[in-house]
Coordinates of C-alpha atoms in Angstrom, one line a residue:
X13 CA -5.6 21.7 15.0
X14 CA -8.9 19.9 15.7
X15 CA -11.7 21.7 13.7
X16 CA -14.7 19.4 14.1
X17 CA -15.7 16.3 16.0
X18 CA -18.6 14.1 14.9
X19 CA -19.8 11.2 17.1
X20 CA -22.7 8.9 16.3
X21 CA -24.1 6.1 18.5
X22 CA -21.2 5.9 20.9
X23 CA -22.1 4.7 24.4
X24 CA -24.5 7.5 25.7
X25 CA -24.1 9.8 22.7
X26 CA -26.8 9.7 20.0
X27 CA -25.3 12.4 17.7
X28 CA -22.7 15.0 18.5
X29 CA -21.4 17.4 15.9
X30 CA -19.2 20.0 17.4
X31 CA -16.8 22.6 16.0
X32 CA -13.6 23.5 17.8
X33 CA -11.6 26.7 17.5
X34 CA -7.9 27.9 17.9
X35 CA -6.6 29.1 21.2
X36 CA -7.5 28.0 24.7
X37 CA -10.9 26.2 25.2
X38 CA -12.5 24.7 28.3
X39 CA -14.9 21.9 28.8
X40 CA -17.0 21.7 32.0
X41 CA -19.8 19.5 33.3
X42 CA -20.8 17.5 36.3
X43 CA -19.0 14.3 37.1
X44 CA -20.5 11.5 35.0
X45 CA -22.0 13.9 32.4
X46 CA -20.0 12.3 29.6
X47 CA -16.7 14.2 29.4
X48 CA -14.8 10.9 29.6
X49 CA -17.0 9.5 26.8
X50 CA -15.9 12.2 24.4
X51 CA -12.3 11.6 25.4
X52 CA -12.8 7.9 24.8
X53 CA -14.1 8.7 21.3
X54 CA -11.1 10.9 20.5
X55 CA -8.8 8.1 21.8
X56 CA -10.3 5.7 19.3
X57 CA -9.3 8.2 16.5
X58 CA -5.8 8.1 17.9
X59 CA -5.6 4.3 17.3
X60 CA -6.7 2.9 20.7
X61 CA -8.1 -0.6 20.5
X62 CA -11.9 -0.8 20.4
X63 CA -14.4 -2.5 22.6
X64 CA -17.7 -3.3 20.8
X65 CA -19.5 -2.7 24.0
X66 CA -18.9 1.0 23.3
X67 CA -21.6 0.9 20.6
X68 CA -24.8 2.5 21.8
X69 CA -27.4 -0.1 23.0
X70 CA -29.7 -1.1 20.2
X71 CA -27.4 0.2 17.4
X72 CA -25.5 -1.8 14.8
X73 CA -22.5 0.5 14.6
X74 CA -20.9 3.7 15.7
X75 CA -18.9 6.3 13.9
X76 CA -16.3 8.8 15.2
X77 CA -14.9 11.3 12.8
X78 CA -12.6 14.3 13.3
X79 CA -11.5 17.1 10.9
X80 CA -8.0 18.7 11.4
X81 CA -6.3 21.7 9.9
X82 CA -2.6 20.8 9.3
X83 CA -1.7 23.8 7.2
X84 CA 0.9 25.1 9.7
X85 CA 2.5 21.8 10.6
X86 CA 4.4 20.5 7.6
X87 CA 3.1 16.9 7.7
X88 CA 2.9 16.1 4.0
X89 CA 5.7 13.5 4.2
X90 CA 3.7 11.2 6.4
X91 CA 0.9 11.1 3.8
X92 CA 3.3 10.5 0.9
X93 CA 5.0 7.7 2.8
X94 CA 1.7 6.0 3.4
X95 CA 0.1 6.7 0.0
X96 CA -2.7 8.7 1.4
X97 CA -4.3 11.8 -0.2
X98 CA -3.1 15.0 1.5
X99 CA -5.3 18.0 2.2
X100 CA -3.6 20.3 4.7
X101 CA -6.8 22.3 5.3
X102 CA -9.1 19.4 6.0
X103 CA -7.5 16.1 7.1
X104 CA -10.2 13.6 8.1
X105 CA -9.8 10.7 10.6
X106 CA -12.7 8.3 10.9
X107 CA -13.2 5.1 12.9
X108 CA -16.2 2.8 12.5
X109 CA -17.2 -0.1 14.9
X110 CA -19.9 -2.6 14.2
X111 CA -21.7 -4.9 16.6
X112 CA -20.4 -7.8 14.5
X113 CA -17.0 -7.1 15.9
X114 CA -15.5 -5.2 12.9
X115 CA -13.3 -2.1 13.4
X116 CA -12.3 0.0 10.4
X117 CA -10.0 3.0 10.3
X118 CA -9.8 5.7 7.6
X119 CA -7.6 8.7 6.9
X120 CA -9.0 11.0 4.2
X121 CA -11.4 8.2 3.2
X122 CA -8.4 5.8 2.6
X123 CA -8.6 2.5 4.7
X124 CA -5.5 2.3 6.9
X125 CA -4.2 -0.2 9.5
X126 CA -4.7 0.9 13.1
X127 CA -1.0 1.3 13.5
X128 CA -0.9 4.0 10.8
X129 CA -3.8 5.8 12.4
X130 CA -2.0 5.6 15.8
X131 CA 1.2 7.1 14.2
X132 CA -0.6 10.0 12.8
X133 CA -2.7 10.5 15.9
X134 CA 0.5 10.8 18.0
X135 CA 1.4 13.8 15.8
X136 CA -2.0 15.5 16.1
X137 CA -3.2 15.3 19.7
X138 CA -1.6 14.8 23.1
X139 CA -4.2 13.8 25.7
X140 CA -2.9 14.3 29.3
X141 CA -5.2 12.5 31.7
X142 CA -4.9 12.2 35.5
X143 CA -3.2 8.7 35.3
X144 CA -0.4 10.2 33.3
X145 CA 0.8 11.9 36.5
X146 CA 2.2 8.5 37.3
X147 CA 4.7 9.0 34.5
X148 CA 6.7 11.1 37.0
X149 CA 7.9 7.8 38.5
X150 CA 8.8 6.4 35.1
X151 CA 12.5 6.7 34.2
X152 CA 11.8 6.4 30.5
X153 CA 9.4 9.4 30.6
X154 CA 11.9 11.5 32.5
X155 CA 14.7 10.6 30.0
X156 CA 12.4 11.4 27.1
X157 CA 11.7 14.9 28.5
X158 CA 15.4 15.6 28.7
X159 CA 15.9 14.3 25.1
X160 CA 13.1 16.5 23.8
X161 CA 14.7 19.6 25.4
X162 CA 18.2 18.5 24.3
X163 CA 16.9 18.1 20.7
X164 CA 19.3 15.2 20.4
X165 CA 17.2 13.0 18.0
X166 CA 19.9 12.8 15.3
X167 CA 22.5 11.9 17.9
X168 CA 20.2 9.4 19.5
X169 CA 19.3 7.8 16.2
X170 CA 23.0 7.6 15.3
X171 CA 23.8 5.9 18.7
X172 CA 20.9 3.5 18.3
X173 CA 22.1 2.3 14.9
X174 CA 25.6 1.7 16.4
X175 CA 24.1 0.0 19.5
X176 CA 22.0 -2.3 17.3
X177 CA 25.2 -3.3 15.5
X178 CA 26.8 -4.0 18.9
X179 CA 23.9 -6.2 20.0
X180 CA 24.2 -8.1 16.7
X181 CA 27.9 -8.5 17.2
X182 CA 27.3 -9.9 20.7
X183 CA 24.7 -12.3 19.4
X184 CA 27.0 -13.5 16.5
X185 CA 29.9 -14.1 18.9
X186 CA 27.7 -16.0 21.3
X187 CA 26.2 -18.0 18.4
X188 CA 29.7 -19.0 17.0
X189 CA 31.0 -19.8 20.5
X190 CA 28.0 -22.1 21.1
X191 CA 28.5 -23.7 17.7
X192 CA 32.2 -24.3 18.3
X193 CA 31.5 -25.8 21.8
X194 CA 28.8 -28.1 20.3
X195 CA 31.0 -28.9 17.4
X196 CA 34.0 -29.8 19.6
X197 CA 31.7 -32.2 21.5
X198 CA 30.6 -33.9 18.3
X199 CA 33.8 -33.2 16.2
X200 CA 34.5 -36.9 15.3
X201 CA 30.9 -37.5 14.2
X202 CA 30.7 -34.2 12.2
X203 CA 34.0 -35.0 10.5
X204 CA 32.9 -38.5 9.6
X205 CA 29.7 -37.1 8.0
X206 CA 31.5 -34.4 6.2
X207 CA 34.0 -36.8 4.7
X208 CA 31.2 -39.2 3.7
X209 CA 29.4 -36.4 1.8
X210 CA 32.7 -35.3 0.2
X211 CA 33.5 -38.9 -0.9
X212 CA 30.1 -39.1 -2.6
X213 CA 31.4 -36.5 -5.1
X214 CA 28.0 -34.7 -5.2
X215 CA 27.3 -32.0 -7.7
X216 CA 24.2 -30.0 -8.5
X217 CA 21.8 -31.9 -10.8
X218 CA 23.9 -35.1 -10.6
X219 CA 21.0 -37.1 -9.4
X220 CA 18.7 -36.2 -12.3
X221 CA 21.5 -36.9 -14.8
X222 CA 22.3 -40.3 -13.3
X223 CA 18.7 -41.3 -13.1
X224 CA 18.2 -40.3 -16.8
X225 CA 21.3 -42.3 -17.9
X226 CA 20.1 -45.3 -15.9
X227 CA 16.7 -45.2 -17.5
X228 CA 18.3 -45.1 -21.0
X229 CA 20.7 -48.0 -20.3
X230 CA 17.8 -50.1 -18.9
X231 CA 15.9 -49.7 -22.2
X232 CA 18.8 -50.0 -24.8
X233 CA 17.1 -52.7 -26.9
X234 CA 13.8 -50.8 -27.1
X235 CA 15.6 -47.6 -28.0
X236 CA 17.9 -49.3 -30.7
X237 CA 14.9 -51.0 -32.3
X238 CA 13.0 -47.7 -32.5
X239 CA 16.1 -45.9 -33.9
X240 CA 16.8 -48.5 -36.6
X241 CA 13.2 -48.5 -37.6
X242 CA 13.2 -44.7 -38.0
X243 CA 16.5 -44.8 -39.9
X244 CA 15.1 -47.4 -42.3
X245 CA 12.1 -45.2 -43.0
X246 CA 14.2 -42.0 -43.4
X247 CA 17.2 -43.3 -45.3
X248 CA 15.8 -46.6 -46.7
X249 CA 17.7 -48.3 -49.6
X250 CA 18.0 -47.7 -53.4
X251 CA 16.5 -44.2 -53.0
X252 CA 13.3 -45.4 -51.4
X253 CA 13.8 -43.5 -48.1
X254 CA 11.8 -40.5 -47.2
X255 CA 14.8 -38.2 -47.4
X256 CA 15.8 -39.2 -51.0
X257 CA 12.2 -39.1 -52.2
X258 CA 11.7 -35.6 -50.6
X259 CA 14.9 -34.5 -52.4
X260 CA 13.5 -35.8 -55.7
X261 CA 10.2 -33.9 -55.2
X262 CA 12.2 -30.7 -54.4
X263 CA 14.3 -31.1 -57.5
X264 CA 11.3 -31.8 -59.7
X265 CA 9.4 -28.7 -58.5
X266 CA 12.5 -26.6 -58.7
X267 CA 12.8 -27.5 -62.3
X268 CA 9.5 -25.8 -63.2
X269 CA 10.0 -22.8 -60.9
X270 CA 11.2 -20.7 -63.8
X271 CA 8.0 -21.3 -65.8
X272 CA 5.6 -21.6 -62.9
X273 CA 6.3 -18.8 -60.5
X274 CA 3.4 -19.9 -58.2
X275 CA 5.3 -23.1 -57.3
X276 CA 8.7 -21.5 -56.8
X277 CA 8.0 -20.7 -53.1
X278 CA 6.8 -24.3 -52.4
X279 CA 9.9 -25.7 -54.1
X280 CA 12.2 -23.5 -51.9
X281 CA 10.3 -24.6 -48.7
X282 CA 10.6 -28.2 -49.8
X283 CA 14.3 -27.7 -50.3
X284 CA 14.6 -26.3 -46.7
X285 CA 12.6 -29.3 -45.4
X286 CA 15.0 -31.7 -47.2
X287 CA 18.0 -30.1 -45.5
X288 CA 16.4 -30.3 -42.0
X289 CA 15.2 -33.9 -42.6
X290 CA 18.6 -34.9 -43.8
X291 CA 20.2 -33.6 -40.6
X292 CA 17.6 -35.5 -38.5
X293 CA 18.2 -38.7 -40.5
X294 CA 22.0 -38.4 -39.9
X295 CA 21.4 -37.8 -36.2
X296 CA 19.1 -40.8 -35.9
X297 CA 21.5 -43.0 -37.8
X298 CA 24.4 -41.9 -35.7
X299 CA 22.5 -42.6 -32.4
X300 CA 21.5 -46.0 -33.7
X301 CA 25.1 -46.9 -34.3
X302 CA 26.5 -45.4 -31.2
X303 CA 24.1 -46.5 -28.5
X304 CA 24.9 -49.8 -26.9
X305 CA 24.3 -51.7 -23.7
X306 CA 27.1 -51.2 -21.1
X307 CA 26.4 -53.4 -18.0
X308 CA 29.5 -52.1 -16.2
X309 CA 28.4 -48.4 -16.7
X310 CA 24.9 -49.3 -15.5
X311 CA 26.4 -50.9 -12.4
X312 CA 28.5 -47.8 -11.6
X313 CA 25.5 -45.5 -12.1
X314 CA 23.2 -47.6 -9.9
X315 CA 25.9 -47.7 -7.2
X316 CA 26.2 -43.9 -7.2
X317 CA 22.4 -43.6 -7.1
X318 CA 22.2 -46.1 -4.2
X319 CA 24.7 -44.0 -2.3
X320 CA 22.8 -40.8 -3.0
X321 CA 19.5 -42.4 -1.9
X322 CA 21.2 -43.7 1.3
X323 CA 22.6 -40.3 2.2
X324 CA 19.2 -38.6 1.6
X325 CA 17.5 -41.1 3.9
X326 CA 20.2 -40.8 6.5
X327 CA 20.0 -37.0 6.6
X328 CA 16.2 -36.9 6.1
X329 CA 16.3 -34.9 2.9
X330 CA 15.0 -35.5 -0.6
X331 CA 17.4 -33.6 -2.9
X332 CA 21.1 -33.4 -3.6
X333 CA 21.0 -29.6 -3.1
X334 CA 20.0 -30.3 0.5
X335 CA 22.9 -32.7 0.9
X336 CA 25.3 -30.1 -0.5
X337 CA 23.9 -27.5 2.0
X338 CA 24.6 -30.0 4.9
X339 CA 28.1 -30.6 3.6
X340 CA 28.8 -26.8 3.5
X341 CA 27.4 -26.4 7.0
X342 CA 29.6 -29.3 8.3
X343 CA 32.5 -27.8 6.5
X344 CA 31.9 -24.4 8.2
X345 CA 31.6 -26.1 11.6
X346 CA 34.9 -27.9 11.1
X347 CA 36.6 -24.7 9.9
X348 CA 35.3 -22.9 13.0
X349 CA 36.6 -25.7 15.2
X350 CA 40.0 -25.8 13.4
X351 CA 40.3 -22.0 13.5
X352 CA 38.2 -21.4 16.6
X353 CA 40.7 -19.3 18.6
X354 CA 41.4 -17.0 15.6
X355 CA 37.7 -16.7 14.7
X356 CA 36.6 -15.9 18.2
X357 CA 39.4 -13.3 18.6
X358 CA 38.2 -11.6 15.4
X359 CA 34.6 -11.5 16.6
X360 CA 35.6 -10.3 20.0
X361 CA 37.8 -7.6 18.5
X362 CA 34.8 -6.4 16.3
X363 CA 32.5 -6.4 19.3
X364 CA 34.9 -4.3 21.3
X365 CA 35.4 -1.9 18.3
X366 CA 31.7 -1.3 18.1
X367 CA 31.4 -1.0 21.9
X368 CA 34.0 1.8 22.0
X369 CA 32.1 3.6 19.2
X370 CA 28.9 3.2 21.3
X371 CA 30.6 4.6 24.3
X372 CA 31.8 7.6 22.3
X373 CA 28.3 8.3 20.9
X374 CA 26.7 7.8 24.3
X375 CA 29.2 10.3 25.8
X376 CA 28.2 12.8 23.2
X377 CA 24.5 12.3 24.1
X378 CA 25.3 12.6 27.8
X379 CA 26.9 16.0 27.1
X380 CA 23.8 17.2 25.3
X381 CA 21.6 15.9 28.1
X382 CA 23.6 17.6 30.8
X383 CA 23.2 20.9 29.0
X384 CA 19.4 20.2 28.6
X385 CA 19.2 19.3 32.3
X386 CA 20.4 22.8 33.2
X387 CA 17.8 24.4 30.9
X388 CA 15.1 22.2 32.4
X389 CA 16.0 23.1 36.0
X390 CA 15.9 26.8 35.2
X391 CA 12.6 26.6 33.3
X392 CA 10.9 24.4 35.9
X393 CA 12.1 26.6 38.8
X394 CA 10.6 29.7 37.0
X395 CA 7.3 28.0 36.2
X396 CA 6.8 26.3 39.5
X397 CA 7.4 29.6 41.4
X398 CA 4.8 31.3 39.2
X399 CA 2.4 28.5 40.2
X400 CA 2.6 29.4 43.9
X401 CA 5.6 27.4 45.0
X402 CA 8.1 30.1 46.1
X403 CA 10.5 27.8 47.9
X404 CA 10.5 25.1 45.3
X405 CA 13.7 23.4 44.1
X406 CA 13.8 21.2 41.0
X407 CA 16.9 19.3 39.9
X408 CA 17.6 16.9 37.1
X409 CA 20.1 14.2 38.1
X410 CA 21.9 12.2 35.5
X411 CA 23.4 8.9 36.7
X412 CA 25.7 6.6 34.7
X413 CA 24.3 3.2 33.7
X414 CA 25.4 0.4 31.5
X415 CA 24.9 1.0 27.8
X416 CA 21.3 0.4 26.7
X417 CA 19.2 1.3 23.7
X418 CA 18.7 4.8 25.0
X419 CA 22.3 5.5 26.0
X420 CA 24.2 5.4 29.2
X421 CA 22.2 7.9 31.4
X422 CA 19.6 7.3 34.1
X423 CA 17.5 10.4 34.7
X424 CA 15.8 11.2 38.0
X425 CA 13.7 14.4 38.6
X426 CA 14.5 15.6 42.1
X427 CA 12.1 17.9 44.0
X428 CA 11.6 19.8 47.2
X429 CA 8.7 22.2 47.8
X430 CA 9.8 23.5 51.2
X431 CA 12.8 25.2 52.8
X432 CA 15.3 23.0 54.6
X433 CA 13.8 19.8 53.0
X434 CA 16.3 17.7 51.0
X435 CA 15.8 17.0 47.3
X436 CA 14.1 13.7 46.7
X437 CA 12.6 11.9 43.7
X438 CA 9.5 13.9 42.7
X439 CA 7.2 10.9 42.6
X440 CA 8.1 10.1 46.2
X441 CA 7.6 13.4 47.9
X442 CA 5.2 15.6 45.8
X443 CA 1.6 15.9 46.8
X444 CA -1.2 15.5 44.3
X445 CA -1.5 19.2 43.7
X446 CA 2.3 19.6 43.4
X447 CA 2.5 16.8 40.9
X448 CA -0.3 18.4 38.8
X449 CA 1.7 21.6 38.7
X450 CA 5.0 19.8 37.9
X451 CA 3.3 17.9 35.0
X452 CA 1.7 21.1 33.6
X453 CA 5.0 22.9 33.8
X454 CA 6.8 20.0 32.0
X455 CA 4.1 19.9 29.3
X456 CA 4.3 23.6 28.8
X457 CA 8.0 23.4 28.5
X458 CA 8.0 20.4 26.1
X459 CA 5.3 22.0 23.9
X460 CA 7.7 24.8 23.1
X461 CA 10.1 22.2 21.6
X462 CA 7.6 19.9 20.0
X463 CA 5.2 21.2 17.3
X464 CA 2.1 19.4 18.4
X465 CA -1.2 20.9 17.0
X466 CA -3.6 20.0 19.9
X467 CA -3.1 19.3 23.6
X468 CA -6.0 18.2 25.8
X469 CA -5.7 18.3 29.6
X470 CA -8.1 16.1 31.4
X471 CA -8.5 17.5 34.9
X472 CA -4.8 18.3 35.3
X473 CA -5.9 20.7 38.0
X474 CA -6.8 18.0 40.5
X475 CA -5.7 18.9 43.9
X476 CA -5.2 22.6 42.9
X477 CA -7.3 25.6 43.8
X478 CA -7.3 29.4 44.3
X479 CA -4.4 31.4 42.9
X480 CA -2.5 28.2 41.8
X481 CA -5.5 27.3 39.6
X482 CA -5.6 30.7 38.0
X483 CA -1.8 30.5 37.3
X484 CA -2.3 27.1 35.7
X485 CA -4.9 28.6 33.5
X486 CA -2.5 31.4 32.5
X487 CA 0.1 28.8 31.5
X488 CA -2.4 27.0 29.3
X489 CA -3.4 30.3 27.7
X490 CA 0.3 30.9 27.0
X491 CA 0.7 27.5 25.4
X492 CA -2.3 28.2 23.2
X493 CA -0.7 31.4 21.8
X494 CA 2.0 29.5 20.0
X495 CA 0.1 28.1 17.0
X496 CA -1.3 25.5 19.3
X497 CA -4.8 24.5 20.4
X498 CA -5.2 23.8 24.1
X499 CA -8.4 22.2 25.5
X500 CA -8.8 21.8 29.3
X501 CA -11.4 19.6 30.9
X502 CA -11.9 21.2 34.3
X503 CA -14.0 21.5 37.5
X504 CA -12.4 24.8 38.5
X505 CA -14.1 28.1 37.7
X506 CA -10.7 29.9 37.7
X507 CA -9.6 27.8 34.8
X508 CA -13.0 27.7 33.0
X509 CA -13.2 31.5 33.0
X510 CA -9.9 31.8 31.1
X511 CA -11.1 29.9 28.0
X512 CA -11.8 31.7 24.8
X513 CA -14.4 29.1 24.0
X514 CA -16.5 27.3 26.7
X515 CA -18.2 23.9 26.1
X516 CA -20.5 22.2 28.5
X517 CA -21.2 18.5 28.7
X518 CA -24.5 17.4 30.3
X519 CA -27.0 14.5 30.4
X520 CA -30.6 14.5 29.5
X521 CA -33.4 11.9 29.8
X522 CA -35.2 11.1 26.5
X523 CA -37.8 8.6 25.5
X524 CA -34.9 6.4 24.2
X525 CA -33.0 6.7 27.5
X526 CA -30.2 8.8 29.0
X527 CA -28.1 10.8 26.5
X528 CA -24.9 12.9 26.8
X529 CA -24.8 16.1 24.9
X530 CA -22.3 19.0 24.4
X531 CA -23.0 22.7 23.7
X532 CA -21.0 25.8 23.1
X533 CA -22.0 28.3 25.8
X534 CA -23.1 31.8 25.0
X535 CA -21.7 34.6 27.2
X536 CA -24.8 34.6 29.5
X537 CA -24.7 30.8 29.7
X538 CA -21.0 31.0 30.7
X539 CA -21.8 33.3 33.5
X540 CA -24.4 30.9 34.9
X541 CA -22.2 27.9 34.4
X542 CA -19.2 29.5 36.2
X543 CA -21.5 30.8 39.0
X544 CA -22.8 27.3 39.4
X545 CA -19.3 26.0 39.7
X546 CA -18.6 28.6 42.4
X547 CA -21.7 28.1 44.5
X548 CA -23.3 24.8 43.5
X549 CA -26.8 24.2 42.2
X550 CA -28.3 27.2 44.0
X551 CA -26.8 30.1 42.1
X552 CA -26.7 33.3 44.2
X553 CA -26.3 36.8 43.1
X554 CA -22.9 36.9 44.7
X555 CA -21.9 33.9 42.7
X556 CA -23.1 35.6 39.5
X557 CA -21.1 38.7 40.4
X558 CA -18.0 36.6 41.1
X559 CA -18.5 34.8 37.8
X560 CA -18.7 38.0 35.9
X561 CA -15.6 39.2 37.6
X562 CA -13.7 36.1 36.7
X563 CA -14.8 36.5 33.1
X564 CA -13.7 40.2 33.1
X565 CA -17.2 41.4 32.5
X566 CA -17.1 43.9 35.4

């Protein structure tokens, strides 16, 4: 539920800090007074994209902030999922725009992407504006109404997962079929390239190993010279090598270890060094004896490297791993070509299997929707009759369609307001006032199935007057009794008089220019406002008396 709305430097609003209350509230004001500005500010909090022109002239930024009470709506999971602090009693949404073109969104002082704010906003407030009446011609909207009443979310999610699998299977079958067709056209060339890559006997890391061996063979004399020099120094002759001399030092110090404990550790370390150096000397000596120049081996290596370099240049790659990847791909293409009929049959069989599952799950949803359609027809009939349409008929038609992401049903709302008139699509035959009453009835019905904290109706009463307006107000009152806050922006006194809280939006001229303001009306101010709505700018005694009667004060 919306508890408080704060707006600073937004279009014609300097500062607005307004508290809101549970139940049914109304907002009135002359056309152009600024009601749409306030709605525009709320829409920004619901994640709507911002226009920097909305910042009040002469100001560097604007701020819109709203406080919500979520204590009765079990929404903690959303905050946990998005790593946002949760305060059920005071959830704060804030939007800041700067003249430099920056837009920032916050939930409980945590910066969030606009998409996150939009997702939360959709769970907090539903704003029904006049243009939403056009939704009655939208098949998706009508189907969504049926799904809400059917409460088929689990079945729909289950179907959509299966349908996504079917679409993936269709794409995979099409991809493989295209690859096979392309492959058949180029089979000889692909097979030649595949065989060429196989004949090269490529393995991972082979290029690095061959290049290292080639480098070694090309510098054999240099390597042998260095190894023999090192061997001479390490082993030497007649005990003059470093190894033998180190051994002698270790033996000498070891001899005095018993009488000089301080040197014992050094002697042991020298002994370890001797063992390690002896191993190194043996390794150097062995390498010096074994390494030799092999021109035939060098020729084989260079031939293999030349082949690798040639293949890399031919396929526009730089590593053996990439060549191996190409070889695998060509092998898969050839396997698909060789086994194309069997492979395609498998893919088609899998596609058909998933399609049948989709049909079964779609049929289940259709059954749920048909039951919901009957409920909707009964509810709408009852509500529309109460709104002054005694001869109304409302029908929900479900037509079969090809499987789609939302199932196999096309929904059409059929409507007739008069006797002996055939049912036709509601968007084609209903007048403006009738559409307003249909939409209010749908919203009231849906609100019973969806736990939405706040609903704002922006002049939903357009084209309605008299008793119908009073009955519309009663429906909004009824909606507000079910742990829900309903706010109606209206020009009709019959609706304004039904609100438990009455706000007025108006303009004033100040030294800084024209400003829009909003006040909560006292009982006396309400009487005058409703009397003015009844009679115009010249408020008569009769209008005041009528206003008091509407307010139940006499």
